[in-house]
JSON list of C-alpha atoms in Angstrom, two decimals:
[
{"chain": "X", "resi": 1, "resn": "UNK", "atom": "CA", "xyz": [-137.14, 116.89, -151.31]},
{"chain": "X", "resi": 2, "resn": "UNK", "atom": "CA", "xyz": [-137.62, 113.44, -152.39]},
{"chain": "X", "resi": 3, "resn": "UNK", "atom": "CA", "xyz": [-141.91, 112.90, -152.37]},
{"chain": "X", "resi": 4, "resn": "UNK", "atom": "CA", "xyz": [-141.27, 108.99, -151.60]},
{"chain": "X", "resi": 5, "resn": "UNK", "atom": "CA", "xyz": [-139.82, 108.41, -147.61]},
{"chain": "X", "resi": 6, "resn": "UNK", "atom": "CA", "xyz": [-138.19, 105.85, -146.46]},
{"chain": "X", "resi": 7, "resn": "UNK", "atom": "CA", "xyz": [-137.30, 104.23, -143.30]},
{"chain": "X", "resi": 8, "resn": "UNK", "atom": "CA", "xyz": [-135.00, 103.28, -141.72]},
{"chain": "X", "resi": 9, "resn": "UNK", "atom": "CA", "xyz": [-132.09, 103.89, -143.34]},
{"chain": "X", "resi": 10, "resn": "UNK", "atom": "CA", "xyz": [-130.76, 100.69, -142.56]},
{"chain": "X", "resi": 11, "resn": "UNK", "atom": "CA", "xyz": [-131.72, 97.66, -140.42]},
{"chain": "X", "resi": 12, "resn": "UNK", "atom": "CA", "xyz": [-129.86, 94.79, -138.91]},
{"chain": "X", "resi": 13, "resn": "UNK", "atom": "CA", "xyz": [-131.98, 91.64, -137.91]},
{"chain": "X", "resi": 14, "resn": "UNK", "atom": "CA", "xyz": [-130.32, 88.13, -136.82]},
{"chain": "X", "resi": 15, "resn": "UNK", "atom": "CA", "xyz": [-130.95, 85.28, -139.29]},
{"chain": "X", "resi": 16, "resn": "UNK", "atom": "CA", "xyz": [-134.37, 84.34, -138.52]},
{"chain": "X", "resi": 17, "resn": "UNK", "atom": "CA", "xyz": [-136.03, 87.77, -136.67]},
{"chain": "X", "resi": 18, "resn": "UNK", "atom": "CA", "xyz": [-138.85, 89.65, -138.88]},
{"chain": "X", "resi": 19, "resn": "UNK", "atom": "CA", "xyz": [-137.75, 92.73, -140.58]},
{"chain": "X", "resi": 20, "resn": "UNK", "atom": "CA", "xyz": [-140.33, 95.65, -140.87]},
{"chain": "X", "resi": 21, "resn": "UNK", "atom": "CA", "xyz": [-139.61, 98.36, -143.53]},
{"chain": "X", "resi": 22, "resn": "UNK", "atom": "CA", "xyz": [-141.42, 101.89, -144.15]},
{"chain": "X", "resi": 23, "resn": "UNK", "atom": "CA", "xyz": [-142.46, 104.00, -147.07]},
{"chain": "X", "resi": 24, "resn": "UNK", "atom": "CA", "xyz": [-144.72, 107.06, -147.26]},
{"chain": "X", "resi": 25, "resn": "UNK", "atom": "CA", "xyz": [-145.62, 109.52, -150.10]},
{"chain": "X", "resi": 26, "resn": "UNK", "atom": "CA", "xyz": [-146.57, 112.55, -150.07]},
{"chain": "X", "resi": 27, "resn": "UNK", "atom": "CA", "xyz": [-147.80, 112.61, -153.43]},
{"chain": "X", "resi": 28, "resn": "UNK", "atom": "CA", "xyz": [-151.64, 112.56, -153.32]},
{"chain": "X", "resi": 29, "resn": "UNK", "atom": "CA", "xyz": [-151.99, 111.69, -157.07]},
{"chain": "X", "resi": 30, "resn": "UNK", "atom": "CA", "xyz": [-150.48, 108.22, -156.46]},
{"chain": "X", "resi": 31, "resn": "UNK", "atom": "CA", "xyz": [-152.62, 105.36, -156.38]},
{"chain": "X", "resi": 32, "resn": "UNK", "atom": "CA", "xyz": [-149.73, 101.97, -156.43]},
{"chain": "X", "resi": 33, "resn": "UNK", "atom": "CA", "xyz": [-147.02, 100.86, -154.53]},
{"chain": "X", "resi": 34, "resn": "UNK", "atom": "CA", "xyz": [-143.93, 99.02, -155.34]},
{"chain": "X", "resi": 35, "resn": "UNK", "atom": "CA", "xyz": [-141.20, 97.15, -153.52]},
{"chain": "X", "resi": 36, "resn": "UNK", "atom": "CA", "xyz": [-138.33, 96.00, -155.19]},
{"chain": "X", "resi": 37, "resn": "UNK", "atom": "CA", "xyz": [-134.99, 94.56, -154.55]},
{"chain": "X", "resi": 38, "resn": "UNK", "atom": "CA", "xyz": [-131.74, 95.41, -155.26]},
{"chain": "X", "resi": 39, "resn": "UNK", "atom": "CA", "xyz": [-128.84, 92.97, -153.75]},
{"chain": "X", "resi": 40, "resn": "UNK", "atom": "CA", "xyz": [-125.23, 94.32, -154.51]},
{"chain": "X", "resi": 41, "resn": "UNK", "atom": "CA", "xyz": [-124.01, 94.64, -157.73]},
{"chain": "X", "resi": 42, "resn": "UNK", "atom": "CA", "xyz": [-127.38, 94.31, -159.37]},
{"chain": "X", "resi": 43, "resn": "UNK", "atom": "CA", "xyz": [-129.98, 95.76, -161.03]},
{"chain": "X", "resi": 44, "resn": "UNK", "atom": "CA", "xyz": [-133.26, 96.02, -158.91]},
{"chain": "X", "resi": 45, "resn": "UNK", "atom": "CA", "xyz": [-135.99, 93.76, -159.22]},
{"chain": "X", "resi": 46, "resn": "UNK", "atom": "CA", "xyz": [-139.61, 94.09, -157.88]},
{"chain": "X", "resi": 47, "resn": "UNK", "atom": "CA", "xyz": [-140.47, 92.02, -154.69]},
{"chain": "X", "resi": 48, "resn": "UNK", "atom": "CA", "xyz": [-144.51, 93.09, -154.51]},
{"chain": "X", "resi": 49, "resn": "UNK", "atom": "CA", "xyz": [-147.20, 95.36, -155.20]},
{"chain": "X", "resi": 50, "resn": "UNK", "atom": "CA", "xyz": [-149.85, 96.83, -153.63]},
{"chain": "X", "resi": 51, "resn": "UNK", "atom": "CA", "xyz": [-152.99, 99.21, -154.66]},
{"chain": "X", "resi": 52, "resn": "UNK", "atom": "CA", "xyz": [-155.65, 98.56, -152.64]},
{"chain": "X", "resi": 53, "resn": "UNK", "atom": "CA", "xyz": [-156.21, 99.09, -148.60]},
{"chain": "X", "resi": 54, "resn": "UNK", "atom": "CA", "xyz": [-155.13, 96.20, -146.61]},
{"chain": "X", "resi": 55, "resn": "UNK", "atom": "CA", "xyz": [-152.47, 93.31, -146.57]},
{"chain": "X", "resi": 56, "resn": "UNK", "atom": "CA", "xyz": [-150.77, 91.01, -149.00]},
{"chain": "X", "resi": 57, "resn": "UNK", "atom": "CA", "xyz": [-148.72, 88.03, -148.71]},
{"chain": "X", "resi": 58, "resn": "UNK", "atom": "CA", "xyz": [-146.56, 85.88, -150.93]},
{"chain": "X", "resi": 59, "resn": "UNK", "atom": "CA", "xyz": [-144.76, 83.37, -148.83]},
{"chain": "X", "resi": 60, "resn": "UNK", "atom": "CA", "xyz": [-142.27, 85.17, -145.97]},
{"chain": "X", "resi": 61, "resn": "UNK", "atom": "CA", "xyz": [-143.03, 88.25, -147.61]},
{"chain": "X", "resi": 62, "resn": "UNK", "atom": "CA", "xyz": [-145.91, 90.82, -146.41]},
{"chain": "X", "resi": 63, "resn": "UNK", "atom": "CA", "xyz": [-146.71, 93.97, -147.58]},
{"chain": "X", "resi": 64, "resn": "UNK", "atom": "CA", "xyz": [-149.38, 96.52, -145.89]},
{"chain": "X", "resi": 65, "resn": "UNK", "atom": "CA", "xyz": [-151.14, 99.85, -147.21]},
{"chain": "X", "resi": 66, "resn": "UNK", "atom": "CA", "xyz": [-152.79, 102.67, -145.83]},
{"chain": "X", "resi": 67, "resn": "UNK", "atom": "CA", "xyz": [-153.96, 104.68, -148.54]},
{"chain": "X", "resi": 68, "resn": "UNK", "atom": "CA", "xyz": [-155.79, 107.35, -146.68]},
{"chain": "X", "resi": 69, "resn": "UNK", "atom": "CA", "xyz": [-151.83, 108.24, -145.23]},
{"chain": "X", "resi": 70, "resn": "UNK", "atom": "CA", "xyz": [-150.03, 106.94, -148.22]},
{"chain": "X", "resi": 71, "resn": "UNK", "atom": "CA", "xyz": [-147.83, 104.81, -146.08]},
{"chain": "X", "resi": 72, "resn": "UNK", "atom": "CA", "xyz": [-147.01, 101.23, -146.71]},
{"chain": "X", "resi": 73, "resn": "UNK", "atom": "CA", "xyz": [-145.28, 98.80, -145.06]},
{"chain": "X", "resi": 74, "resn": "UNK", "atom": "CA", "xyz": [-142.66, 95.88, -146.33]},
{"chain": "X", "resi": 75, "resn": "UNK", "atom": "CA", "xyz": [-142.22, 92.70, -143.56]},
{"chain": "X", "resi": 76, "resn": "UNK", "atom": "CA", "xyz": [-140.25, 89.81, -144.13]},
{"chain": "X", "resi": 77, "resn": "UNK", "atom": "CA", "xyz": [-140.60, 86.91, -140.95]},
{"chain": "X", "resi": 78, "resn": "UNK", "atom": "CA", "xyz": [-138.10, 84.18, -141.25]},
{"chain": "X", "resi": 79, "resn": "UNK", "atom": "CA", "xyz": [-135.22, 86.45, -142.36]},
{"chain": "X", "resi": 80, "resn": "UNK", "atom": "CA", "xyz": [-132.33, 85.03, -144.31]},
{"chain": "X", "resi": 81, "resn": "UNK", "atom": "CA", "xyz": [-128.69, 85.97, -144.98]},
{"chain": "X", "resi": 82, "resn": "UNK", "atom": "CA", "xyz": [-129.84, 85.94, -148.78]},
{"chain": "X", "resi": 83, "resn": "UNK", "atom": "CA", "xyz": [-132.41, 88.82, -147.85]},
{"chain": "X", "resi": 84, "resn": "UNK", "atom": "CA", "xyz": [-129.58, 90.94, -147.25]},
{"chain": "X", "resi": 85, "resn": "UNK", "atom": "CA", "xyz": [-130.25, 93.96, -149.56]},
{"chain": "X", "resi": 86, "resn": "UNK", "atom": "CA", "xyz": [-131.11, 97.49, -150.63]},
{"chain": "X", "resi": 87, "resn": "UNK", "atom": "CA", "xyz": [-134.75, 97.70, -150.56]},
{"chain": "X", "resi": 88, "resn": "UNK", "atom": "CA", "xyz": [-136.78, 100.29, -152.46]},
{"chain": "X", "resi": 89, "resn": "UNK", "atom": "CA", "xyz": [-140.25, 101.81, -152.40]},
{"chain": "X", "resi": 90, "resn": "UNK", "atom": "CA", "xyz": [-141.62, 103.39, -155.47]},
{"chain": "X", "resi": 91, "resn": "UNK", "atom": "CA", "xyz": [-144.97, 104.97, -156.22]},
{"chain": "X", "resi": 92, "resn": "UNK", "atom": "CA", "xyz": [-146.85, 105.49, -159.05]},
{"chain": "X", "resi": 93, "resn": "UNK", "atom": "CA", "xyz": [-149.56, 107.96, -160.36]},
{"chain": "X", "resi": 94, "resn": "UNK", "atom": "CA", "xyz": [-151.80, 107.48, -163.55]},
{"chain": "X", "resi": 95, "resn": "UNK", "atom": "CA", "xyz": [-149.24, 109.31, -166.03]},
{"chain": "X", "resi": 96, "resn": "UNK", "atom": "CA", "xyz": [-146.65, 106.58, -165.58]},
{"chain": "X", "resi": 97, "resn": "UNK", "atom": "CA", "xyz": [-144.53, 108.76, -163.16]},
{"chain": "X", "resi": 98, "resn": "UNK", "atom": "CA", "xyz": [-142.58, 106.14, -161.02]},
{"chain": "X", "resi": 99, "resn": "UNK", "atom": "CA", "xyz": [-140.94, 107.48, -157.88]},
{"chain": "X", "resi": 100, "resn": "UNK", "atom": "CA", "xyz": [-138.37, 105.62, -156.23]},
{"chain": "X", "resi": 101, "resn": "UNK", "atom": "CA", "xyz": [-137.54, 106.49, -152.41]},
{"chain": "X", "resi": 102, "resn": "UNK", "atom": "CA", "xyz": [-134.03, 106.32, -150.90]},
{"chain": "X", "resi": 103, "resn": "UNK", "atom": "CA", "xyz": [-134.08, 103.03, -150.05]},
{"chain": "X", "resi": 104, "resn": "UNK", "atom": "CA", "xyz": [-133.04, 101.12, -146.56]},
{"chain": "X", "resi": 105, "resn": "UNK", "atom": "CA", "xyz": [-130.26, 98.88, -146.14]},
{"chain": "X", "resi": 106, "resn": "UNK", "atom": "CA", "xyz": [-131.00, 95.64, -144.98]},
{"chain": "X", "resi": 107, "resn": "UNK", "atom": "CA", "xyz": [-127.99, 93.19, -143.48]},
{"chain": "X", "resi": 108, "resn": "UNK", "atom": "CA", "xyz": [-129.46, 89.95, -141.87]},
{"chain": "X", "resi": 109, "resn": "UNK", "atom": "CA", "xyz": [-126.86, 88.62, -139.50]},
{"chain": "X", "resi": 110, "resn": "UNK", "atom": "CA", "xyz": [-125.89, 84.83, -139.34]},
{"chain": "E", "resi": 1, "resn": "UNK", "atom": "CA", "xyz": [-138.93, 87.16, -171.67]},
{"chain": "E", "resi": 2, "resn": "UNK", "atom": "CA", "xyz": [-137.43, 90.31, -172.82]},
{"chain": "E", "resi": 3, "resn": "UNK", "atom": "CA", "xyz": [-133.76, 92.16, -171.82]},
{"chain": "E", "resi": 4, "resn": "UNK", "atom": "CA", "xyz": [-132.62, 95.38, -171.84]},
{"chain": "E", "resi": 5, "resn": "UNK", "atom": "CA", "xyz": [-129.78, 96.24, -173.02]},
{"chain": "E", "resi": 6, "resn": "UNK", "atom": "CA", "xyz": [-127.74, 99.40, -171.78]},
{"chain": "E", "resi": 7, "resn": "UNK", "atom": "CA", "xyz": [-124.48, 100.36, -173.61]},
{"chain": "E", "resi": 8, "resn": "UNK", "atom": "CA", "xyz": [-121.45, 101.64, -172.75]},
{"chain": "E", "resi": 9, "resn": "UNK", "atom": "CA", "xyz": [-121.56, 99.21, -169.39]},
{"chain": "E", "resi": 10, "resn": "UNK", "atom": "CA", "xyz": [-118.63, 101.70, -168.22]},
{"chain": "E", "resi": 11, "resn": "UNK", "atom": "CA", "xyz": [-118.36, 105.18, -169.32]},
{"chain": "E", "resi": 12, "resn": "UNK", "atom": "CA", "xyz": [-115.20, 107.26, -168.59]},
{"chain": "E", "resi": 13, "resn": "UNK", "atom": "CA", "xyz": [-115.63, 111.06, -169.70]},
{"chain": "E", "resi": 14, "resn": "UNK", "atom": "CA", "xyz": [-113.84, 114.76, -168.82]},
{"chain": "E", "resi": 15, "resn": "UNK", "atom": "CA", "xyz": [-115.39, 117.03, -166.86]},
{"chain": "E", "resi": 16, "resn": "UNK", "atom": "CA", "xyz": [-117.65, 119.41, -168.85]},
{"chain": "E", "resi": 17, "resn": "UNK", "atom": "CA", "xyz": [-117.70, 116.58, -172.12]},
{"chain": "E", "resi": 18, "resn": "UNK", "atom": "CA", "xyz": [-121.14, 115.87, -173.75]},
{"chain": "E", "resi": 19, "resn": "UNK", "atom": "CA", "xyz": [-121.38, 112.19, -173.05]},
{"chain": "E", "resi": 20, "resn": "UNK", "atom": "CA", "xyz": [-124.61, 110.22, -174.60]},
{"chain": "E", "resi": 21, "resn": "UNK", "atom": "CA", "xyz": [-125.83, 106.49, -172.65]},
{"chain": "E", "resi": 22, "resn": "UNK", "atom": "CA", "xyz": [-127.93, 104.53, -174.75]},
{"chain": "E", "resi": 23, "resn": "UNK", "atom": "CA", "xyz": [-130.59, 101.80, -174.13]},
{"chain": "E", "resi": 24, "resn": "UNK", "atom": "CA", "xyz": [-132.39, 99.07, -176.04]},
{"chain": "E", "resi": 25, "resn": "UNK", "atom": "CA", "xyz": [-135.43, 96.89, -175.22]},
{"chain": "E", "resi": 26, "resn": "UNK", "atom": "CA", "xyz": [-137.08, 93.92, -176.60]},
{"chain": "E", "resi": 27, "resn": "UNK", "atom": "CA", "xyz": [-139.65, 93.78, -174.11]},
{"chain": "E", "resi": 28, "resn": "UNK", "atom": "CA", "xyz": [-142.21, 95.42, -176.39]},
{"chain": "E", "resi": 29, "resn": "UNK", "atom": "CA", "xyz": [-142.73, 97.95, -174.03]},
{"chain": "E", "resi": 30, "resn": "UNK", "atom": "CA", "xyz": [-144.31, 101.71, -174.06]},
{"chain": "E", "resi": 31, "resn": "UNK", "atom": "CA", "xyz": [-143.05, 103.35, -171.50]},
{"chain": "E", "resi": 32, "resn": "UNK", "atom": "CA", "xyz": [-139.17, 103.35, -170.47]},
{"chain": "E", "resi": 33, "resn": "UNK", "atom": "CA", "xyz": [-137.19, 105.57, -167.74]},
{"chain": "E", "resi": 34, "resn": "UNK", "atom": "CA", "xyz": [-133.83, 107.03, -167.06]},
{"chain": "E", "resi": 35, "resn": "UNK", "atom": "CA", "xyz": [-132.79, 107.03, -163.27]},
{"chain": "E", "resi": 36, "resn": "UNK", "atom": "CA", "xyz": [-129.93, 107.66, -161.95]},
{"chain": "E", "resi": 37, "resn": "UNK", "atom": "CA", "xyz": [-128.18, 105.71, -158.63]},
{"chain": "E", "resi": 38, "resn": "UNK", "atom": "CA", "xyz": [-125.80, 107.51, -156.55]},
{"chain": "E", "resi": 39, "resn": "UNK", "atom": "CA", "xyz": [-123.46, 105.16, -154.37]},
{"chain": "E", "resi": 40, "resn": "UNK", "atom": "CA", "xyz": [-125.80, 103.08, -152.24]},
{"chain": "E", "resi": 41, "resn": "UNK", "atom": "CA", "xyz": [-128.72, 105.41, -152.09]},
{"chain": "E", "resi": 42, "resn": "UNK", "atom": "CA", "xyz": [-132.26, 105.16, -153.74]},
{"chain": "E", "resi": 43, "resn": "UNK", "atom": "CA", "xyz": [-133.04, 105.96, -157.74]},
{"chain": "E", "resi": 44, "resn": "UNK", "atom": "CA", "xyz": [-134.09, 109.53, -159.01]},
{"chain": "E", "resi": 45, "resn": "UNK", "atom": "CA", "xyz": [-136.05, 109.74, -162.46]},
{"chain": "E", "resi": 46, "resn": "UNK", "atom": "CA", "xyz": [-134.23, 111.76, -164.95]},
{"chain": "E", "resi": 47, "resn": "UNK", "atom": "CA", "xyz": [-136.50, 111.39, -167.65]},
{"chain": "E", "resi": 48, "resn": "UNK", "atom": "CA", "xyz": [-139.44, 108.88, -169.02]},
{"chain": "E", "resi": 49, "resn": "UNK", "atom": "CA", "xyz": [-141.28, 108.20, -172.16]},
{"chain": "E", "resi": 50, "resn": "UNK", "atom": "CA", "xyz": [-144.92, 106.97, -172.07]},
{"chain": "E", "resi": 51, "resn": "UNK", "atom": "CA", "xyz": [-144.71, 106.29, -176.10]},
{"chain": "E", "resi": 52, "resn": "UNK", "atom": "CA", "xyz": [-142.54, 106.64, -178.87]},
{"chain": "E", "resi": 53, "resn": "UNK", "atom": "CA", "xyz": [-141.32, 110.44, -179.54]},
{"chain": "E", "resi": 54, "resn": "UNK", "atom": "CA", "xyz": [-142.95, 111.56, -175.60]},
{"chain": "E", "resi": 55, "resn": "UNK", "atom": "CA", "xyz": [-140.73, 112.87, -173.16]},
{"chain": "E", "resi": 56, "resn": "UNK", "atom": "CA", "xyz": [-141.39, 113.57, -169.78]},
{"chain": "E", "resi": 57, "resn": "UNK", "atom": "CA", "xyz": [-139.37, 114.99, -166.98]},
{"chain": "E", "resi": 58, "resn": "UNK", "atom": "CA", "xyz": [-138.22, 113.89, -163.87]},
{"chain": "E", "resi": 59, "resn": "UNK", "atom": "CA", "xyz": [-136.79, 115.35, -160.82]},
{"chain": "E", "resi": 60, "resn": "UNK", "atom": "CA", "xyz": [-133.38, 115.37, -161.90]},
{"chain": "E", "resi": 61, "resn": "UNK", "atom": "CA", "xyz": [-133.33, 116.51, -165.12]},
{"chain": "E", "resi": 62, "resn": "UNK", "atom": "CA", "xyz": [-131.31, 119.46, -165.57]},
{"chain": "E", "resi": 63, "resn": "UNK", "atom": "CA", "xyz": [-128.03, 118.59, -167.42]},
{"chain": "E", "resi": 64, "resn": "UNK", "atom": "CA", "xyz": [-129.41, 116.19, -169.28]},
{"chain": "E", "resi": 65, "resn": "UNK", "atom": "CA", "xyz": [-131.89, 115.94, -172.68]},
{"chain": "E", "resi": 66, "resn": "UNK", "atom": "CA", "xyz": [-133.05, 112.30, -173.50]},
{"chain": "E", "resi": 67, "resn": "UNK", "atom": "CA", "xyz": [-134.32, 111.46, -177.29]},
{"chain": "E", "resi": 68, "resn": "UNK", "atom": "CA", "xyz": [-136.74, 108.34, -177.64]},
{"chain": "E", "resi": 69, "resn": "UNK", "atom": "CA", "xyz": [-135.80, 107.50, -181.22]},
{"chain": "E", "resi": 70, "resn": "UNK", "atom": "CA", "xyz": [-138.14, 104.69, -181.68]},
{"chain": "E", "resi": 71, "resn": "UNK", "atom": "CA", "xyz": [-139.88, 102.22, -179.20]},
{"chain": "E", "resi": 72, "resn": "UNK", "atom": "CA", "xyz": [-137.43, 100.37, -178.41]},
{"chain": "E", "resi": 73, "resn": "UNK", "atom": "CA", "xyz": [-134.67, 102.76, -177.87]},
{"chain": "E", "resi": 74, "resn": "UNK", "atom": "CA", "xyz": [-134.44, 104.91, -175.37]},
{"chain": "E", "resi": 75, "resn": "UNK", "atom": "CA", "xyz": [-130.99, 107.72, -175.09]},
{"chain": "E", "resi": 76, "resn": "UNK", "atom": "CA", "xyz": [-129.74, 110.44, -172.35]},
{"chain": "E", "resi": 77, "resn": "UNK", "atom": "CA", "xyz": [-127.26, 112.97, -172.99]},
{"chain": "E", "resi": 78, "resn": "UNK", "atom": "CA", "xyz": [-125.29, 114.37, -170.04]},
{"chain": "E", "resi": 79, "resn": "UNK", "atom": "CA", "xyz": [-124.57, 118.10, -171.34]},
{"chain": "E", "resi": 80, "resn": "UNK", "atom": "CA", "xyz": [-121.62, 118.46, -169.44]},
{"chain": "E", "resi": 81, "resn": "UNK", "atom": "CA", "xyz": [-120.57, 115.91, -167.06]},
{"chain": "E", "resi": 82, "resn": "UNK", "atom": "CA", "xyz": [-119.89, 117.14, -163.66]},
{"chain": "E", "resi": 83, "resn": "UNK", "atom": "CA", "xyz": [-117.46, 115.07, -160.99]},
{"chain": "E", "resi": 84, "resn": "UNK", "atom": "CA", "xyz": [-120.45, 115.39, -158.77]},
{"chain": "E", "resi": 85, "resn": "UNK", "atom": "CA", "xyz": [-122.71, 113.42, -161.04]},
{"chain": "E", "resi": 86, "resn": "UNK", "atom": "CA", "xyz": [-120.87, 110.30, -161.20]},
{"chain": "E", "resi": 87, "resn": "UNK", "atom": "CA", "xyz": [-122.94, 107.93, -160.60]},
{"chain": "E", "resi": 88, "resn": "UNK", "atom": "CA", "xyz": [-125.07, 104.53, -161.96]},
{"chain": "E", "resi": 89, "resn": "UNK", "atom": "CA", "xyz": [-127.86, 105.41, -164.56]},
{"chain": "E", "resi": 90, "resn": "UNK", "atom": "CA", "xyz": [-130.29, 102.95, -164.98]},
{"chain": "E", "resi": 91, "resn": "UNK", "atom": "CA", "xyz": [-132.49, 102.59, -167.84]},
{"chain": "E", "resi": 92, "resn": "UNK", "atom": "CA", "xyz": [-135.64, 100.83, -167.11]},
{"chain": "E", "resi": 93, "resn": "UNK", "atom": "CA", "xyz": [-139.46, 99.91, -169.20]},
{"chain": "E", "resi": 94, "resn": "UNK", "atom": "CA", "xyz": [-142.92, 98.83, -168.55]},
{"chain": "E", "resi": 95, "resn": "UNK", "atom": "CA", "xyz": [-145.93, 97.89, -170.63]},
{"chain": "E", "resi": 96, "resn": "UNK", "atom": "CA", "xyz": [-147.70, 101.06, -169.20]},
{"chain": "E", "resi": 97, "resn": "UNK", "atom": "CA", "xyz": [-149.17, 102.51, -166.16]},
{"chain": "E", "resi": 98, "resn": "UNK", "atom": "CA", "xyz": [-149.43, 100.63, -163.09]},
{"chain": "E", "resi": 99, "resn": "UNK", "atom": "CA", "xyz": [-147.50, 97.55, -164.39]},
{"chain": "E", "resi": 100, "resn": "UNK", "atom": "CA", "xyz": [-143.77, 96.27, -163.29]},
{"chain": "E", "resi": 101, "resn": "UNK", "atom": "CA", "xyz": [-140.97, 97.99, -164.51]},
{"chain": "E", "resi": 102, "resn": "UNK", "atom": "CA", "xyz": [-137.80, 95.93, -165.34]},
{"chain": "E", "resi": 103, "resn": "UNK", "atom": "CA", "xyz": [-134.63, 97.31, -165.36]},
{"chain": "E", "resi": 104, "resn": "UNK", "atom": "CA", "xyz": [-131.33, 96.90, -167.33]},
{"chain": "E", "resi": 105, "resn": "UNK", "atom": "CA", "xyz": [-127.66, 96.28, -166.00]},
{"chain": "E", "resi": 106, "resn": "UNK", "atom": "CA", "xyz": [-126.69, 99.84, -165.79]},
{"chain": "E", "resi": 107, "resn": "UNK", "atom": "CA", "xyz": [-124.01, 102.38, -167.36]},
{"chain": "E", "resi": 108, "resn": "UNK", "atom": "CA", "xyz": [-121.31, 103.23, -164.98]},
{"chain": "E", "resi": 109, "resn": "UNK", "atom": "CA", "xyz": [-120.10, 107.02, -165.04]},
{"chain": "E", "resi": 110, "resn": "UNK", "atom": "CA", "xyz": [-116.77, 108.41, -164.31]},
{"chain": "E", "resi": 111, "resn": "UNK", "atom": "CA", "xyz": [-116.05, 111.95, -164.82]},
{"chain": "E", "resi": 112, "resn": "UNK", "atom": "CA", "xyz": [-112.32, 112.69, -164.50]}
]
């Protein structure tokens, strides 16, 4: 039972349309969260973190946690064909332990 | 900048054969991680190492011992490779706790 949850599987927005992406652990011991990348073919590559309660934004990219329910939340507005990906959520605890989720597929349609 | 470097990039063994993936990093960095990548799905941590000569397990590792020789190498030995375990494995390092990891290209297994 994987301990990092993510949803949805995949997700099809038009070019242009805000996607919203979902991640919860049920790890208590974590305390950061991780986004990364992965287009097809390639290794993955981290998008954003986040530690603390609240929001954070780096251009079309937003990410949201709720640490008191471990869930945090990936949102890209302005969606391109390029953003077309596998995204991942990972947690981590104090020993180092990263934990990757299973990822959701997202295809942004022309 | 740094790079990690994963060899064999393609990895053909038999079914039941002891097969060994090896990674390098010039990064500098403590910690490094084996996952491995099933077709299209998420990543599932074999083993890690928070310093040279630790070794930590993952969720996924039985079949397979790791060996962190020196800092900057980093090795996992399948046991005996299974057709059901073919699959990407990813090496990966960070400076430590709490800090971006950075992955390499990736060995591809084949079990035939």
């Amino acid at each position: 039972q994987q301990k990092v949850q993510q949803s949805p599987e995949s997700l099809i927005v038009p070019e242009g349309g805000m996607a919203s992406l979902n991640c919860t652990s049920s790890d208590r011991n974590v305390d950061y969260f991780w986004w990364y990348r992965q287009h097809s073919g390639k290794s993955p590559k981290m998008l954003m973190s986040i530690f603390s309660n609240g929001e954070k934004e780096e251009g079309r990219f937003t990410v949201h946690l709720n640490k008191a329910s471990l869930h945090t939340s990936l949102h890209i507005r302005d969606s391109q064909p390029s953003d077309s990906a596998l995204y991942l959520c990972a947690a981590s605890n104090a020993g180092a332990k990263l934990t990757f989720g299973g990822g959701t597929r997202l295809t942004v349609r022309p | 900048g740094g790079i990690i470097t994963q060899t064999p990039k393609f990895l053909i063994g038999q079914e039941g054969q002891k097969l060994t993936l090896k990674c390098q990093q010039n990064f500098n960095h403590d910690t490094m991680y084996w996952y491995r990548q099933d077709s299209g799905k998420g990543l599932r941590l074999i083993y890690y190492s928070i310093t040279e000569n630790d070794l930590q397990k993952g969720d996924l590792s039985e079949g397979y011992d790791a060996s962190r020789e020196k800092k900057s190498s980093f090795s996992l030995t399948v046991t005996s490779a299974q057709k059901n375990e073919m699959a990407v494995f990813l090496c990966a390092s960070s400076m430590g706790r709490n800090t971006e990891v950075f992955f390499g290209k990736g060995t591809r297994l084949t079990v035939v």
